[in-house]
mmCIF file of N, CA and C in Angstrom:
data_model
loop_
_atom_site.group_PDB
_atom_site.id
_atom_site.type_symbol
_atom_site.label_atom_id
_atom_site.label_comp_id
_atom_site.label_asym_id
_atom_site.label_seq_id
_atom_site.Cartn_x
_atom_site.Cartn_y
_atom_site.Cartn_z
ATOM 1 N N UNK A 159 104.299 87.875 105.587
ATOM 2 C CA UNK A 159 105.482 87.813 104.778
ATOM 3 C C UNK A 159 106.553 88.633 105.490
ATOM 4 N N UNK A 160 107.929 88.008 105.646
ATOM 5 C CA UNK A 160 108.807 88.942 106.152
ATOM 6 C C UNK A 160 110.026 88.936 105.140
ATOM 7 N N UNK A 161 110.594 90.273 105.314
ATOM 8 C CA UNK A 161 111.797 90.312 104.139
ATOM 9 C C UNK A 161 113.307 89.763 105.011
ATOM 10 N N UNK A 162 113.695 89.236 104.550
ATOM 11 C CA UNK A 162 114.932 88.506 105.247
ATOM 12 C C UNK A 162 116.123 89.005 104.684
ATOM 13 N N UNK A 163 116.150 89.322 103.659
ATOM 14 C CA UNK A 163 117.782 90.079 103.210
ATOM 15 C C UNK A 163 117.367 90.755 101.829
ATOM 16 N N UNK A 164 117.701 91.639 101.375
ATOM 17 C CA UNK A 164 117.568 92.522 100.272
ATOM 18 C C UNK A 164 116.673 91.928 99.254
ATOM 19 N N UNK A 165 115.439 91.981 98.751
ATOM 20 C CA UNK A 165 114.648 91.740 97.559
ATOM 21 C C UNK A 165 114.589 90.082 97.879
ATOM 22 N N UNK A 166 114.734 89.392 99.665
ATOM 23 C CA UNK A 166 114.200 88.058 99.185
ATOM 24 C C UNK A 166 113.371 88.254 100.733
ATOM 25 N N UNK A 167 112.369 87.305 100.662
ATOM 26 C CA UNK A 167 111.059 87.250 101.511
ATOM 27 C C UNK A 167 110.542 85.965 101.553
ATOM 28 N N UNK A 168 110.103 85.865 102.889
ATOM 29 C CA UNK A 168 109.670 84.081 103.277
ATOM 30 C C UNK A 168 108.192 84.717 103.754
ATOM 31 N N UNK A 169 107.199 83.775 103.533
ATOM 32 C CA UNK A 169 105.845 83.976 103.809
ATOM 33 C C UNK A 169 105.005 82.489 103.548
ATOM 34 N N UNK A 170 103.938 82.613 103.929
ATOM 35 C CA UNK A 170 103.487 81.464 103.852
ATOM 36 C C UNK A 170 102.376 81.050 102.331
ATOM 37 N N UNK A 171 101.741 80.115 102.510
ATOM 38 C CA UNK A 171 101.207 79.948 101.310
ATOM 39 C C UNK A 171 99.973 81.284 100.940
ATOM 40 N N UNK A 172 98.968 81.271 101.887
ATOM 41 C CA UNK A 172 98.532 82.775 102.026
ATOM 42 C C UNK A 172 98.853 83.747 100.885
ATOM 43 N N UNK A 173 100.050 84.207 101.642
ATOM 44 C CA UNK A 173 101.389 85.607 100.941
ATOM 45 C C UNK A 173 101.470 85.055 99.522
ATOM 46 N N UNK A 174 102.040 83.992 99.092
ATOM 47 C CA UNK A 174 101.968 83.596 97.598
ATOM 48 C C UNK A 174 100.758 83.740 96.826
ATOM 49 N N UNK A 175 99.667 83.648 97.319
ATOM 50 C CA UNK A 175 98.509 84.193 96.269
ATOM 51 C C UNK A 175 97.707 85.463 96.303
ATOM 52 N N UNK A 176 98.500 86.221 97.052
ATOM 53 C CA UNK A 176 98.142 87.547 97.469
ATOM 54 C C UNK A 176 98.774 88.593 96.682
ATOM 55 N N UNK A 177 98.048 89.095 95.110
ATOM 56 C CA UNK A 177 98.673 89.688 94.106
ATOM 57 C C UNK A 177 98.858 91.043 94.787
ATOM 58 N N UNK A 178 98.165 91.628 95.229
ATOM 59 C CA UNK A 178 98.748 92.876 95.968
ATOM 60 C C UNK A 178 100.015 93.281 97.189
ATOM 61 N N UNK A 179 99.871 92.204 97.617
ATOM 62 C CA UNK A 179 101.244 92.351 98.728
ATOM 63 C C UNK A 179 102.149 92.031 98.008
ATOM 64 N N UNK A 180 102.444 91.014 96.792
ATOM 65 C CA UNK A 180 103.440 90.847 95.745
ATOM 66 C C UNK A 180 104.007 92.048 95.153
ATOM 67 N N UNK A 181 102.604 92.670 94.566
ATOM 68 C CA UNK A 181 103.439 93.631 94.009
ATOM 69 C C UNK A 181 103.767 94.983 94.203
ATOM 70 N N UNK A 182 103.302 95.284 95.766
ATOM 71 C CA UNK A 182 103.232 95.948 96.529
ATOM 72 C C UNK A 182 104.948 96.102 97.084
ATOM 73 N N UNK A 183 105.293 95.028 96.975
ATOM 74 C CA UNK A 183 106.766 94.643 97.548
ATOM 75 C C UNK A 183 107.839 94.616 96.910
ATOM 76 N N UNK A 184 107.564 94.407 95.500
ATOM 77 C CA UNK A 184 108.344 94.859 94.252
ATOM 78 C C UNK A 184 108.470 93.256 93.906
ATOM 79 N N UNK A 185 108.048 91.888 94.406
ATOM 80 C CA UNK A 185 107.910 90.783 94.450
ATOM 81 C C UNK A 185 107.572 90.497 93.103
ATOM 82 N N UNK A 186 108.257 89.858 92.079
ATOM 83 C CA UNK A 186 108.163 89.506 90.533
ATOM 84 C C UNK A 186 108.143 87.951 90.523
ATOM 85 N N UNK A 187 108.552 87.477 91.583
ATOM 86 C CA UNK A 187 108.642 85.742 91.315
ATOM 87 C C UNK A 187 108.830 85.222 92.341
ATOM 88 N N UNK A 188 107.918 83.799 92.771
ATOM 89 C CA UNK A 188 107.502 83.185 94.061
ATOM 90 C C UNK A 188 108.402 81.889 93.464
ATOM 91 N N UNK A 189 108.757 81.475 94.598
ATOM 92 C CA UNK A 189 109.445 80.144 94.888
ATOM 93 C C UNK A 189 108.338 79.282 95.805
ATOM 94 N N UNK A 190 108.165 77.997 95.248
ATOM 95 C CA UNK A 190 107.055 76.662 95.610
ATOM 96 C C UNK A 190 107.612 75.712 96.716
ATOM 97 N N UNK A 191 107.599 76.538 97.610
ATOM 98 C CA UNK A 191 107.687 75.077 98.633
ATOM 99 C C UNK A 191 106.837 74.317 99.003
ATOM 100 N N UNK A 192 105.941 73.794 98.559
ATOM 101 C CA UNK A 192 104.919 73.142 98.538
ATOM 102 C C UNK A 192 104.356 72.673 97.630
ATOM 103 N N UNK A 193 103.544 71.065 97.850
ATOM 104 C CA UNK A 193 102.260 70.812 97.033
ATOM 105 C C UNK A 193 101.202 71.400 96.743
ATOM 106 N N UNK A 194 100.552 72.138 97.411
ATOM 107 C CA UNK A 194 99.451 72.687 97.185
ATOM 108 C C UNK A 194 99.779 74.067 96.987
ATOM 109 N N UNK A 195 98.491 74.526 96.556
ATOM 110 C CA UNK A 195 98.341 76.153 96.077
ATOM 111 C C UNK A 195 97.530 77.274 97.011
ATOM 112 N N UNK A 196 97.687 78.909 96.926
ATOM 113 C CA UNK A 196 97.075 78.890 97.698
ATOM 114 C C UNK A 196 95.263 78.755 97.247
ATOM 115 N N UNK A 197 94.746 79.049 98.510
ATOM 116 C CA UNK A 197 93.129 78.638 97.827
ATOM 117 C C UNK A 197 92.928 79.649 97.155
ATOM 118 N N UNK A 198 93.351 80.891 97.051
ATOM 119 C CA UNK A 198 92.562 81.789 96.148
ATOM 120 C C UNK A 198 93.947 81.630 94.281
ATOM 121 N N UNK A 199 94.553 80.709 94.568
ATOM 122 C CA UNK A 199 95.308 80.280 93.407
ATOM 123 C C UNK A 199 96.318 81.663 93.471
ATOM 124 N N UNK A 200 97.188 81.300 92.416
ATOM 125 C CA UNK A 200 98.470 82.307 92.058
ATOM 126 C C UNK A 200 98.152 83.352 91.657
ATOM 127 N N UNK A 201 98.185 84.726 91.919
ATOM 128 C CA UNK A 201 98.380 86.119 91.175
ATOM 129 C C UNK A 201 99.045 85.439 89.641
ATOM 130 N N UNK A 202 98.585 86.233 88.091
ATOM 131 C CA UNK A 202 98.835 86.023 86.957
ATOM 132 C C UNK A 202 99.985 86.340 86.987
ATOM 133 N N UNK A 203 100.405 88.059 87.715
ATOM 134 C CA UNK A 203 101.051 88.494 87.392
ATOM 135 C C UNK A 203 102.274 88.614 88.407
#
């Protein structure tokens, strides 16, 4: 995951189901560029 400008971040599908680097990052809400999910599915929170 890399941060690209103040509180926004591009990463791959991976990074989206990875509840600790989310909220590790202050990361509250993922944007879906994609069909699929990651395999370990979405963090709840």
């Amino acid at each position: 995951m890399k941060q690209v400008d103040s509180g926004v971040y591009i990463g791959d599908i991976e990074d989206a189901g990875s509840g600790e680097r989310l909220v590790g990052a202050g990361i509250t809400a993922v944007v879906k560029l994609t069909h699929a999910e990651p395999d370990a599915g979405y963090p709840e929170r």
